[in-house]
Structure formats: structure tokens, C-alpha cells
PDB file of C-alpha atoms in Angstrom:
ATOM      1  CA  UNK A   1     182.176 176.975 262.081  1.00  0.00           C
ATOM      2  CA  UNK A   2     178.790 177.410 260.563  1.00  0.00           C
ATOM      3  CA  UNK A   3     178.575 175.791 257.050  1.00  0.00           C
ATOM      4  CA  UNK A   4     176.685 178.208 254.912  1.00  0.00           C
ATOM      5  CA  UNK A   5     174.837 177.451 251.804  1.00  0.00           C
ATOM      6  CA  UNK A   6     177.179 179.535 249.784  1.00  0.00           C
ATOM      7  CA  UNK A   7     180.111 177.475 251.213  1.00  0.00           C
ATOM      8  CA  UNK A   8     178.399 174.307 249.950  1.00  0.00           C
ATOM      9  CA  UNK A   9     177.722 175.736 246.547  1.00  0.00           C
ATOM     10  CA  UNK A  10     181.308 177.100 246.205  1.00  0.00           C
ATOM     11  CA  UNK A  11     182.831 173.725 247.250  1.00  0.00           C
ATOM     12  CA  UNK A  12     180.627 171.955 244.834  1.00  0.00           C
ATOM     13  CA  UNK A  13     181.452 174.119 241.956  1.00  0.00           C
ATOM     14  CA  UNK A  14     185.213 174.036 242.661  1.00  0.00           C
ATOM     15  CA  UNK A  15     185.057 170.206 242.872  1.00  0.00           C
ATOM     16  CA  UNK A  16     183.046 170.113 239.600  1.00  0.00           C
ATOM     17  CA  UNK A  17     185.553 172.262 237.835  1.00  0.00           C
ATOM     18  CA  UNK A  18     188.459 169.913 239.170  1.00  0.00           C
ATOM     19  CA  UNK A  19     186.481 167.048 237.573  1.00  0.00           C
ATOM     20  CA  UNK A  20     185.984 168.683 234.531  1.00  0.00           C
ATOM     21  CA  UNK A  21     189.686 169.643 234.212  1.00  0.00           C
ATOM     22  CA  UNK A  22     190.666 165.974 234.761  1.00  0.00           C
ATOM     23  CA  UNK A  23     188.282 164.668 232.139  1.00  0.00           C
ATOM     24  CA  UNK A  24     189.481 167.330 229.710  1.00  0.00           C
ATOM     25  CA  UNK A  25     193.031 166.316 230.340  1.00  0.00           C
ATOM     26  CA  UNK A  26     192.164 162.681 229.627  1.00  0.00           C
ATOM     27  CA  UNK A  27     190.153 163.601 226.668  1.00  0.00           C
ATOM     28  CA  UNK A  28     193.337 165.606 225.314  1.00  0.00           C
ATOM     29  CA  UNK A  29     195.590 162.539 225.831  1.00  0.00           C
ATOM     30  CA  UNK A  30     193.237 160.341 223.902  1.00  0.00           C
ATOM     31  CA  UNK A  31     192.763 162.856 221.168  1.00  0.00           C
ATOM     32  CA  UNK A  32     196.571 163.686 220.740  1.00  0.00           C
ATOM     33  CA  UNK A  33     197.955 160.230 221.580  1.00  0.00           C
ATOM     34  CA  UNK A  34     200.501 162.008 224.092  1.00  0.00           C
ATOM     35  CA  UNK A  35     200.532 162.156 227.840  1.00  0.00           C
ATOM     36  CA  UNK A  36     201.315 165.904 227.586  1.00  0.00           C
ATOM     37  CA  UNK A  37     200.382 168.694 225.256  1.00  0.00           C
ATOM     38  CA  UNK A  38     202.336 171.363 227.008  1.00  0.00           C
ATOM     39  CA  UNK A  39     205.594 171.185 229.186  1.00  0.00           C
ATOM     40  CA  UNK A  40     203.670 172.252 232.260  1.00  0.00           C
ATOM     41  CA  UNK A  41     201.470 169.061 232.113  1.00  0.00           C
ATOM     42  CA  UNK A  42     204.455 167.089 233.287  1.00  0.00           C
ATOM     43  CA  UNK A  43     208.100 168.811 233.283  1.00  0.00           C
ATOM     44  CA  UNK A  44     209.799 165.548 233.927  1.00  0.00           C
ATOM     45  CA  UNK A  45     208.273 163.749 230.870  1.00  0.00           C
ATOM     46  CA  UNK A  46     208.832 166.994 228.730  1.00  0.00           C
ATOM     47  CA  UNK A  47     212.563 167.128 229.640  1.00  0.00           C
ATOM     48  CA  UNK A  48     213.066 163.515 228.844  1.00  0.00           C
ATOM     49  CA  UNK A  49     211.066 163.858 225.670  1.00  0.00           C
ATOM     50  CA  UNK A  50     213.374 166.650 224.652  1.00  0.00           C
ATOM     51  CA  UNK A  51     216.451 164.517 225.188  1.00  0.00           C
ATOM     52  CA  UNK A  52     215.032 161.630 223.158  1.00  0.00           C
ATOM     53  CA  UNK A  53     214.276 163.971 220.165  1.00  0.00           C
ATOM     54  CA  UNK A  54     217.686 165.315 220.337  1.00  0.00           C
ATOM     55  CA  UNK A  55     219.111 161.918 220.057  1.00  0.00           C
ATOM     56  CA  UNK A  56     216.754 161.213 217.154  1.00  0.00           C
ATOM     57  CA  UNK A  57     217.898 164.292 215.306  1.00  0.00           C
ATOM     58  CA  UNK A  58     221.506 163.517 215.742  1.00  0.00           C
ATOM     59  CA  UNK A  59     220.875 159.944 214.501  1.00  0.00           C
ATOM     60  CA  UNK A  60     219.166 161.321 211.387  1.00  0.00           C
ATOM     61  CA  UNK A  61     222.096 163.544 210.721  1.00  0.00           C
ATOM     62  CA  UNK A  62     224.601 160.619 211.200  1.00  0.00           C
ATOM     63  CA  UNK A  63     222.502 158.649 208.773  1.00  0.00           C
ATOM     64  CA  UNK A  64     222.626 161.507 206.174  1.00  0.00           C
ATOM     65  CA  UNK A  65     226.329 161.671 206.648  1.00  0.00           C
ATOM     66  CA  UNK A  66     226.584 158.022 206.158  1.00  0.00           C
ATOM     67  CA  UNK A  67     224.506 158.273 202.775  1.00  0.00           C
ATOM     68  CA  UNK A  68     226.886 161.023 201.710  1.00  0.00           C
ATOM     69  CA  UNK A  69     230.027 158.841 202.686  1.00  0.00           C
ATOM     70  CA  UNK A  70     228.563 155.863 200.735  1.00  0.00           C
ATOM     71  CA  UNK A  71     228.304 158.181 197.585  1.00  0.00           C
ATOM     72  CA  UNK A  72     231.937 159.144 198.016  1.00  0.00           C
ATOM     73  CA  UNK A  73     233.122 155.617 198.644  1.00  0.00           C
ATOM     74  CA  UNK A  74     231.128 154.061 195.954  1.00  0.00           C
ATOM     75  CA  UNK A  75     232.029 156.634 193.289  1.00  0.00           C
ATOM     76  CA  UNK A  76     235.711 156.054 194.171  1.00  0.00           C
ATOM     77  CA  UNK A  77     235.370 152.504 193.858  1.00  0.00           C
ATOM     78  CA  UNK A  78     233.760 152.794 190.541  1.00  0.00           C
ATOM     79  CA  UNK A  79     236.464 155.050 189.148  1.00  0.00           C
ATOM     80  CA  UNK A  80     239.176 152.694 190.377  1.00  0.00           C
ATOM     81  CA  UNK A  81     237.335 149.727 188.915  1.00  0.00           C
ATOM     82  CA  UNK A  82     237.492 151.475 185.426  1.00  0.00           C
ATOM     83  CA  UNK A  83     241.120 152.200 186.058  1.00  0.00           C
ATOM     84  CA  UNK A  84     241.596 148.484 186.674  1.00  0.00           C
ATOM     85  CA  UNK A  85     239.682 147.638 183.387  1.00  0.00           C
ATOM     86  CA  UNK A  86     241.784 150.051 181.414  1.00  0.00           C
ATOM     87  CA  UNK A  87     245.026 148.562 182.805  1.00  0.00           C
ATOM     88  CA  UNK A  88     243.869 145.097 181.570  1.00  0.00           C
ATOM     89  CA  UNK A  89     243.259 146.579 178.199  1.00  0.00           C
ATOM     90  CA  UNK A  90     246.685 148.193 178.361  1.00  0.00           C
ATOM     91  CA  UNK A  91     248.249 144.741 179.111  1.00  0.00           C
ATOM     92  CA  UNK A  92     246.473 143.290 176.112  1.00  0.00           C
ATOM     93  CA  UNK A  93     247.949 145.981 173.936  1.00  0.00           C
ATOM     94  CA  UNK A  94     251.472 145.550 175.432  1.00  0.00           C
ATOM     95  CA  UNK A  95     251.480 141.800 174.701  1.00  0.00           C
ATOM     96  CA  UNK A  96     250.099 142.377 171.201  1.00  0.00           C
ATOM     97  CA  UNK A  97     252.745 145.142 170.567  1.00  0.00           C
ATOM     98  CA  UNK A  98     255.584 142.974 171.955  1.00  0.00           C
ATOM     99  CA  UNK A  99     254.881 140.397 169.145  1.00  0.00           C
ATOM    100  CA  UNK A 100     257.801 140.503 166.588  1.00  0.00           C
ATOM    101  CA  UNK A 101     255.486 140.202 163.665  1.00  0.00           C
ATOM    102  CA  UNK A 102     254.210 143.740 164.216  1.00  0.00           C
ATOM    103  CA  UNK A 103     255.632 146.371 161.960  1.00  0.00           C
ATOM    104  CA  UNK A 104     256.512 149.990 163.299  1.00  0.00           C
ATOM    105  CA  UNK A 105     253.343 151.385 161.906  1.00  0.00           C
ATOM    106  CA  UNK A 106     251.315 148.749 163.519  1.00  0.00           C
ATOM    107  CA  UNK A 107     252.873 149.588 166.880  1.00  0.00           C
ATOM    108  CA  UNK A 108     252.238 153.125 166.294  1.00  0.00           C
ATOM    109  CA  UNK A 109     248.546 152.473 165.946  1.00  0.00           C
ATOM    110  CA  UNK A 110     248.685 150.635 169.137  1.00  0.00           C
ATOM    111  CA  UNK A 111     250.449 153.632 170.679  1.00  0.00           C
ATOM    112  CA  UNK A 112     247.486 155.784 169.487  1.00  0.00           C
ATOM    113  CA  UNK A 113     245.045 153.609 171.359  1.00  0.00           C
ATOM    114  CA  UNK A 114     247.447 153.843 174.419  1.00  0.00           C
ATOM    115  CA  UNK A 115     247.256 157.701 173.985  1.00  0.00           C
ATOM    116  CA  UNK A 116     243.473 157.484 174.254  1.00  0.00           C
ATOM    117  CA  UNK A 117     243.544 155.333 177.242  1.00  0.00           C
ATOM    118  CA  UNK A 118     246.014 157.754 178.888  1.00  0.00           C
ATOM    119  CA  UNK A 119     243.360 160.536 178.494  1.00  0.00           C
ATOM    120  CA  UNK A 120     240.758 158.106 179.989  1.00  0.00           C
ATOM    121  CA  UNK A 121     243.037 157.887 183.080  1.00  0.00           C
ATOM    122  CA  UNK A 122     243.019 161.558 183.308  1.00  0.00           C
ATOM    123  CA  UNK A 123     239.380 161.735 183.029  1.00  0.00           C
ATOM    124  CA  UNK A 124     239.087 159.220 185.867  1.00  0.00           C
ATOM    125  CA  UNK A 125     241.494 161.140 187.944  1.00  0.00           C
ATOM    126  CA  UNK A 126     239.154 164.132 187.555  1.00  0.00           C
ATOM    127  CA  UNK A 127     235.993 162.125 188.614  1.00  0.00           C
ATOM    128  CA  UNK A 128     233.331 164.071 190.425  1.00  0.00           C
ATOM    129  CA  UNK A 129     230.465 163.776 192.826  1.00  0.00           C
ATOM    130  CA  UNK A 130     228.140 166.718 192.065  1.00  0.00           C
ATOM    131  CA  UNK A 131     230.628 169.683 191.989  1.00  0.00           C
ATOM    132  CA  UNK A 132     233.209 167.916 193.953  1.00  0.00           C
ATOM    133  CA  UNK A 133     236.381 166.332 192.720  1.00  0.00           C
ATOM    134  CA  UNK A 134     237.118 163.135 194.567  1.00  0.00           C
ATOM    135  CA  UNK A 135     240.884 162.638 194.121  1.00  0.00           C
ATOM    136  CA  UNK A 136     242.147 166.078 195.114  1.00  0.00           C
ATOM    137  CA  UNK A 137     242.029 165.963 198.782  1.00  0.00           C
ATOM    138  CA  UNK A 138     240.557 169.063 200.189  1.00  0.00           C
ATOM    139  CA  UNK A 139     240.685 170.961 196.931  1.00  0.00           C
ATOM    140  CA  UNK A 140     237.420 169.442 195.840  1.00  0.00           C
ATOM    141  CA  UNK A 141     236.661 172.523 193.613  1.00  0.00           C
ATOM    142  CA  UNK A 142     239.667 171.880 191.341  1.00  0.00           C
ATOM    143  CA  UNK A 143     240.509 169.077 188.888  1.00  0.00           C
ATOM    144  CA  UNK A 144     243.574 166.859 189.474  1.00  0.00           C
ATOM    145  CA  UNK A 145     244.678 167.090 185.763  1.00  0.00           C
ATOM    146  CA  UNK A 146     244.589 170.350 183.614  1.00  0.00           C
ATOM    147  CA  UNK A 147     245.922 170.598 180.147  1.00  0.00           C
ATOM    148  CA  UNK A 148     247.512 167.027 180.356  1.00  0.00           C
ATOM    149  CA  UNK A 149     249.436 167.675 183.669  1.00  0.00           C
ATOM    150  CA  UNK A 150     248.861 167.781 187.271  1.00  0.00           C
ATOM    151  CA  UNK A 151     246.931 170.980 187.908  1.00  0.00           C
ATOM    152  CA  UNK A 152     249.604 173.694 188.636  1.00  0.00           C
ATOM    153  CA  UNK A 153     247.192 175.542 191.056  1.00  0.00           C
ATOM    154  CA  UNK A 154     247.356 172.573 193.493  1.00  0.00           C
ATOM    155  CA  UNK A 155     250.401 170.768 192.546  1.00  0.00           C
ATOM    156  CA  UNK A 156     252.603 170.028 195.481  1.00  0.00           C
ATOM    157  CA  UNK A 157     250.034 171.457 198.007  1.00  0.00           C
ATOM    158  CA  UNK A 158     249.421 169.603 201.298  1.00  0.00           C
ATOM    159  CA  UNK A 159     245.618 169.676 200.783  1.00  0.00           C
ATOM    160  CA  UNK A 160     246.088 167.138 197.831  1.00  0.00           C
ATOM    161  CA  UNK A 161     247.000 164.520 200.491  1.00  0.00           C
ATOM    162  CA  UNK A 162     244.629 165.649 203.290  1.00  0.00           C
ATOM    163  CA  UNK A 163     241.573 163.620 204.322  1.00  0.00           C
ATOM    164  CA  UNK A 164     237.898 164.348 204.164  1.00  0.00           C
ATOM    165  CA  UNK A 165     236.184 163.119 207.359  1.00  0.00           C
ATOM    166  CA  UNK A 166     232.546 162.804 207.948  1.00  0.00           C
ATOM    167  CA  UNK A 167     230.981 162.134 211.397  1.00  0.00           C
ATOM    168  CA  UNK A 168     229.094 158.799 211.241  1.00  0.00           C
ATOM    169  CA  UNK A 169     228.430 158.313 214.966  1.00  0.00           C
ATOM    170  CA  UNK A 170     228.945 159.994 218.301  1.00  0.00           C
ATOM    171  CA  UNK A 171     232.752 160.637 218.438  1.00  0.00           C
ATOM    172  CA  UNK A 172     233.357 158.567 215.412  1.00  0.00           C
ATOM    173  CA  UNK A 173     234.401 159.959 212.066  1.00  0.00           C
ATOM    174  CA  UNK A 174     235.646 158.251 208.894  1.00  0.00           C
ATOM    175  CA  UNK A 175     237.943 159.243 205.942  1.00  0.00           C
ATOM    176  CA  UNK A 176     235.693 159.142 202.889  1.00  0.00           C
ATOM    177  CA  UNK A 177     238.145 160.201 200.142  1.00  0.00           C
ATOM    178  CA  UNK A 178     241.021 158.397 198.637  1.00  0.00           C
ATOM    179  CA  UNK A 179     244.267 160.198 197.891  1.00  0.00           C
ATOM    180  CA  UNK A 180     244.861 159.900 194.242  1.00  0.00           C
ATOM    181  CA  UNK A 181     247.624 162.253 193.248  1.00  0.00           C
ATOM    182  CA  UNK A 182     250.581 159.973 193.590  1.00  0.00           C
ATOM    183  CA  UNK A 183     248.850 156.953 191.958  1.00  0.00           C
ATOM    184  CA  UNK A 184     247.428 158.827 188.979  1.00  0.00           C
ATOM    185  CA  UNK A 185     250.781 160.726 188.516  1.00  0.00           C
ATOM    186  CA  UNK A 186     252.634 157.302 188.355  1.00  0.00           C
ATOM    187  CA  UNK A 187     249.963 156.043 185.915  1.00  0.00           C
ATOM    188  CA  UNK A 188     250.329 159.025 183.653  1.00  0.00           C
ATOM    189  CA  UNK A 189     253.994 158.768 183.674  1.00  0.00           C
ATOM    190  CA  UNK A 190     253.880 155.056 182.888  1.00  0.00           C
ATOM    191  CA  UNK A 191     251.441 155.742 179.898  1.00  0.00           C
ATOM    192  CA  UNK A 192     253.690 158.509 178.717  1.00  0.00           C
ATOM    193  CA  UNK A 193     256.630 156.118 178.733  1.00  0.00           C
ATOM    194  CA  UNK A 194     254.690 153.451 176.993  1.00  0.00           C
ATOM    195  CA  UNK A 195     253.647 155.905 174.305  1.00  0.00           C
ATOM    196  CA  UNK A 196     257.379 156.935 173.641  1.00  0.00           C
ATOM    197  CA  UNK A 197     258.215 153.145 173.494  1.00  0.00           C
ATOM    198  CA  UNK A 198     255.661 152.335 170.912  1.00  0.00           C
ATOM    199  CA  UNK A 199     256.521 155.248 168.844  1.00  0.00           C
ATOM    200  CA  UNK A 200     260.183 154.241 168.659  1.00  0.00           C
ATOM    201  CA  UNK A 201     260.836 152.371 165.373  1.00  0.00           C
ATOM    202  CA  UNK A 202     264.032 150.914 166.967  1.00  0.00           C
ATOM    203  CA  UNK A 203     262.384 149.483 169.993  1.00  0.00           C
ATOM    204  CA  UNK A 204     262.635 145.651 170.537  1.00  0.00           C
ATOM    205  CA  UNK A 205     259.998 143.281 171.843  1.00  0.00           C
ATOM    206  CA  UNK A 206     261.844 142.765 175.005  1.00  0.00           C
ATOM    207  CA  UNK A 207     261.807 146.478 175.832  1.00  0.00           C
ATOM    208  CA  UNK A 208     258.091 146.576 175.136  1.00  0.00           C
ATOM    209  CA  UNK A 209     257.468 143.373 177.311  1.00  0.00           C
ATOM    210  CA  UNK A 210     259.366 145.118 180.149  1.00  0.00           C
ATOM    211  CA  UNK A 211     256.405 147.374 180.658  1.00  0.00           C
ATOM    212  CA  UNK A 212     254.455 144.313 181.904  1.00  0.00           C
ATOM    213  CA  UNK A 213     256.511 143.900 185.133  1.00  0.00           C
ATOM    214  CA  UNK A 214     256.398 145.574 188.532  1.00  0.00           C
ATOM    215  CA  UNK A 215     258.622 148.518 187.409  1.00  0.00           C
ATOM    216  CA  UNK A 216     260.993 149.404 184.518  1.00  0.00           C
ATOM    217  CA  UNK A 217     263.370 152.345 183.591  1.00  0.00           C
ATOM    218  CA  UNK A 218     262.134 155.646 182.677  1.00  0.00           C
ATOM    219  CA  UNK A 219     262.788 157.350 179.294  1.00  0.00           C
ATOM    220  CA  UNK A 220     266.215 158.600 180.427  1.00  0.00           C
ATOM    221  CA  UNK A 221     267.185 155.460 182.056  1.00  0.00           C
ATOM    222  CA  UNK A 222     267.843 157.376 185.255  1.00  0.00           C
ATOM    223  CA  UNK A 223     265.280 155.693 187.550  1.00  0.00           C
ATOM    224  CA  UNK A 224     262.811 153.039 188.016  1.00  0.00           C
ATOM    225  CA  UNK A 225     259.197 153.889 187.526  1.00  0.00           C
ATOM    226  CA  UNK A 226     256.046 151.565 188.380  1.00  0.00           C
ATOM    227  CA  UNK A 227     255.200 149.377 185.410  1.00  0.00           C
ATOM    228  CA  UNK A 228     251.827 147.646 184.657  1.00  0.00           C
ATOM    229  CA  UNK A 229     251.774 144.911 187.173  1.00  0.00           C
ATOM    230  CA  UNK A 230     252.767 147.359 189.932  1.00  0.00           C
ATOM    231  CA  UNK A 231     250.191 149.802 188.940  1.00  0.00           C
ATOM    232  CA  UNK A 232     247.501 147.113 188.818  1.00  0.00           C
ATOM    233  CA  UNK A 233     248.509 145.688 192.269  1.00  0.00           C
ATOM    234  CA  UNK A 234     248.358 149.081 193.733  1.00  0.00           C
ATOM    235  CA  UNK A 235     244.776 149.836 192.394  1.00  0.00           C
ATOM    236  CA  UNK A 236     243.731 146.431 193.806  1.00  0.00           C
ATOM    237  CA  UNK A 237     245.183 147.363 197.194  1.00  0.00           C
ATOM    238  CA  UNK A 238     243.307 150.764 197.022  1.00  0.00           C
ATOM    239  CA  UNK A 239     240.016 148.966 196.099  1.00  0.00           C
ATOM    240  CA  UNK A 240     240.544 146.563 199.104  1.00  0.00           C
ATOM    241  CA  UNK A 241     240.727 149.569 201.416  1.00  0.00           C
ATOM    242  CA  UNK A 242     237.527 150.993 199.841  1.00  0.00           C
ATOM    243  CA  UNK A 243     235.796 147.755 200.256  1.00  0.00           C
ATOM    244  CA  UNK A 244     236.743 147.719 203.930  1.00  0.00           C
ATOM    245  CA  UNK A 245     235.259 151.247 204.252  1.00  0.00           C
ATOM    246  CA  UNK A 246     232.049 150.128 202.568  1.00  0.00           C
ATOM    247  CA  UNK A 247     231.709 147.361 205.145  1.00  0.00           C
ATOM    248  CA  UNK A 248     232.232 149.594 208.126  1.00  0.00           C
ATOM    249  CA  UNK A 249     229.769 152.095 206.821  1.00  0.00           C
ATOM    250  CA  UNK A 250     227.216 149.362 206.401  1.00  0.00           C
ATOM    251  CA  UNK A 251     227.879 148.285 210.015  1.00  0.00           C
ATOM    252  CA  UNK A 252     227.572 151.856 211.315  1.00  0.00           C
ATOM    253  CA  UNK A 253     224.231 152.167 209.333  1.00  0.00           C
ATOM    254  CA  UNK A 254     222.797 149.109 210.925  1.00  0.00           C
ATOM    255  CA  UNK A 255     224.005 150.429 214.292  1.00  0.00           C
ATOM    256  CA  UNK A 256     222.265 153.641 213.748  1.00  0.00           C
ATOM    257  CA  UNK A 257     219.051 152.069 212.542  1.00  0.00           C
ATOM    258  CA  UNK A 258     218.971 149.868 215.700  1.00  0.00           C
ATOM    259  CA  UNK A 259     219.608 152.938 217.877  1.00  0.00           C
ATOM    260  CA  UNK A 260     216.798 154.820 216.168  1.00  0.00           C
ATOM    261  CA  UNK A 261     214.478 151.943 216.962  1.00  0.00           C
ATOM    262  CA  UNK A 262     215.504 151.894 220.535  1.00  0.00           C
ATOM    263  CA  UNK A 263     215.218 155.614 221.066  1.00  0.00           C
ATOM    264  CA  UNK A 264     211.787 155.856 219.318  1.00  0.00           C
ATOM    265  CA  UNK A 265     210.652 153.079 221.596  1.00  0.00           C
ATOM    266  CA  UNK A 266     211.762 154.968 224.694  1.00  0.00           C
ATOM    267  CA  UNK A 267     210.294 158.137 223.423  1.00  0.00           C
ATOM    268  CA  UNK A 268     206.946 156.253 222.886  1.00  0.00           C
ATOM    269  CA  UNK A 269     207.040 154.691 226.423  1.00  0.00           C
ATOM    270  CA  UNK A 270     207.812 158.159 227.890  1.00  0.00           C
ATOM    271  CA  UNK A 271     204.973 160.115 226.508  1.00  0.00           C
ATOM    272  CA  UNK A 272     202.614 158.154 224.399  1.00  0.00           C
ATOM    273  CA  UNK A 273     199.109 157.542 225.740  1.00  0.00           C
ATOM    274  CA  UNK A 274     198.145 154.247 227.208  1.00  0.00           C
ATOM    275  CA  UNK A 275     194.630 154.078 225.739  1.00  0.00           C
ATOM    276  CA  UNK A 276     193.383 151.207 227.806  1.00  0.00           C
ATOM    277  CA  UNK A 277     194.403 153.224 231.042  1.00  0.00           C
ATOM    278  CA  UNK A 278     193.148 156.445 229.713  1.00  0.00           C
ATOM    279  CA  UNK A 279     189.732 154.843 228.745  1.00  0.00           C
ATOM    280  CA  UNK A 280     189.418 153.331 232.242  1.00  0.00           C
ATOM    281  CA  UNK A 281     190.454 156.613 233.952  1.00  0.00           C
ATOM    282  CA  UNK A 282     187.961 158.444 231.745  1.00  0.00           C
ATOM    283  CA  UNK A 283     185.091 156.123 232.592  1.00  0.00           C
ATOM    284  CA  UNK A 284     185.887 156.317 236.325  1.00  0.00           C
ATOM    285  CA  UNK A 285     186.049 160.197 236.101  1.00  0.00           C
ATOM    286  CA  UNK A 286     182.754 160.368 234.327  1.00  0.00           C
ATOM    287  CA  UNK A 287     181.041 158.156 236.825  1.00  0.00           C
ATOM    288  CA  UNK A 288     182.573 160.291 239.814  1.00  0.00           C
ATOM    289  CA  UNK A 289     181.502 163.438 237.884  1.00  0.00           C
ATOM    290  CA  UNK A 290     178.003 162.175 237.429  1.00  0.00           C
ATOM    291  CA  UNK A 291     177.740 161.225 241.077  1.00  0.00           C
ATOM    292  CA  UNK A 292     179.064 164.684 242.074  1.00  0.00           C
ATOM    293  CA  UNK A 293     176.393 166.244 239.996  1.00  0.00           C
ATOM    294  CA  UNK A 294     173.705 164.137 241.585  1.00  0.00           C
ATOM    295  CA  UNK A 295     174.671 164.723 245.131  1.00  0.00           C
ATOM    296  CA  UNK A 296     175.337 168.399 244.483  1.00  0.00           C
ATOM    297  CA  UNK A 297     171.953 168.883 243.040  1.00  0.00           C
ATOM    298  CA  UNK A 298     170.371 167.521 246.162  1.00  0.00           C
ATOM    299  CA  UNK A 299     172.540 169.740 248.507  1.00  0.00           C
ATOM    300  CA  UNK A 300     171.882 172.977 246.718  1.00  0.00           C
ATOM    301  CA  UNK A 301     168.207 172.501 245.715  1.00  0.00           C
ATOM    302  CA  UNK A 302     167.122 174.073 248.927  1.00  0.00           C
ATOM    303  CA  UNK A 303     165.494 177.680 248.757  1.00  0.00           C
ATOM    304  CA  UNK A 304     164.417 180.348 251.270  1.00  0.00           C
ATOM    305  CA  UNK A 305     161.078 178.802 251.324  1.00  0.00           C
ATOM    306  CA  UNK A 306     162.539 175.423 252.605  1.00  0.00           C
ATOM    307  CA  UNK A 307     163.885 177.281 255.541  1.00  0.00           C
ATOM    308  CA  UNK A 308     160.724 179.166 256.582  1.00  0.00           C
ATOM    309  CA  UNK A 309     158.417 176.157 256.409  1.00  0.00           C
TER     310      UNK A 309
END
């Protein structure tokens, strides 16, 4: 086969274009910091990168969920802490009222403070995070107490005892709310009983002191209801459960942070430019390109005059 001048020229131009494209790709890698700038550059790297980014997006969502869960759990713990503090004050008032030196009027004044603390308990039962009530199960848009009683719109409904779960990891969800209807109902019943006792002029110090125990008889004497020590023990148990949730959330958050670092590292190793290698390859490509230009110039410099000499 005869090698013509046009064949030499075309081959040289094609090889020069290939060389330009290679240098352009290396230049893009150094400019962008990424091995690929479009999926077609390397489909394998592109697909793996998409998988890593999906993992990072999921991780970010789980971390947002954990922050929301922390808000729920911390707010619940704060409300129950105030319940415990108020119960301690109730105990002080009961001890004070049980003193035989108190007159009926003095006990009535103590009863007035008990009434205010009872309202405080109802306010705590209606604690909110933003627009969500935290002790009403799945009825987060309605308060637990309304007009001094359990809200009739939700009283007796299954949703009051249902859990609110949040996904905190792949396949792992946590209950972030605390069922409060039974406990706050018992607290309210106890406080109402205590009000009645302190407003009774014929009550004895022993009957007042009975309110300090684990349980005592209701107003009609027909049943036992939780008393101060029982209620305080229950709130401590509830707070212990919340503390366990807080610890688990912190562990899950640490796990997510470690996973985020690992996936970010894998993503970087998958598609970030190795600048030392890219610069070396660029230098080599430029040298080859310059050599190609030099050789090509000598090959195609011939004219018709050169052939007729």
C-alpha cells in the first residue's frame, strides 16, 4: 500500500487531537479535583459515587432525625424533672400541714398552694415542642388536659398510649415520646384528694400524713390511689428510661458520625484527583505532544517543489 502525503497528515492530525483530548481531560481533573466530570468519563466510578452519595444523604437524614429525637427526649426529661421538683414541694407542704399546731385556716392556705401546684402539673402535662404536645401519644395536636380534666376529645382513645417512632439508622427506629396520660391522671387525682383533705376542718394530722406514703384511700374510701412516694418513685423510673434513651441516641449519633467519615473517605478515594499522579501524567503528555509536533512538522513540511527537484 502506498503511503500518501494526505495519509501522513491525517494520521498526524488524529494523533494530535488524541493528545489534546488527553491533556484536556487531565487539565479538567486538576481544575475540578475530580477524576470524572460526567458519567461517561468512567461509568464505574460514576455508579460507585452515586451509591456513596445516597449513603451520605441517608446518613444526613438519620442525623436530623436524631437531633429531633434529642429534642423530644430532652424536653420530656425537663418536664418530668419539674414534676419531681413540684412533688418535693408538695411533700414539704404535707409535712407542714400534718403539724398539729396548724389551724384549719392555715391548712386551707396550704391547700391553696396545693391547688396552684395542681395547675402546674396540668401545664406540664400539656408541654409542647413547637406545635406538638409530647404526652398525648399520636394526638400531638391536642393538649392532655382541657378545662381541668383529661381532654374529652382524646380521653380513652388508643392513640394516647401509642408510640412515636423515628428512624435513627438503617432498620433501627426509636420511640421518642413518653406515655403520660396514666401518670398525670394519677397525679391529678392525688392532688385533688389532697386539696379535699386540707379543706376539711375535721381532718387529723395522721390522715394528712397518710398522703406521704406509696398509696392511700380515695375520697370515698372505695379504692387505693397512688400517694406522694408512689408518684415520686414512678417519675424517677420514667426519667431513668428517658436517660437510657438519651444515652442510646448519643451512641447512635457517634455511630453515624463515624459512618459519615468512612463513606466520605471512600467517596474521596473513588473520584478525587490524585494531584501528584495527574501532574506527572500531564507533564508526560505534554512532552509526548511536543515531540509529536516536532516530528510531524518534519514529515509534512514537504511541498510539490521537493518532489520535482
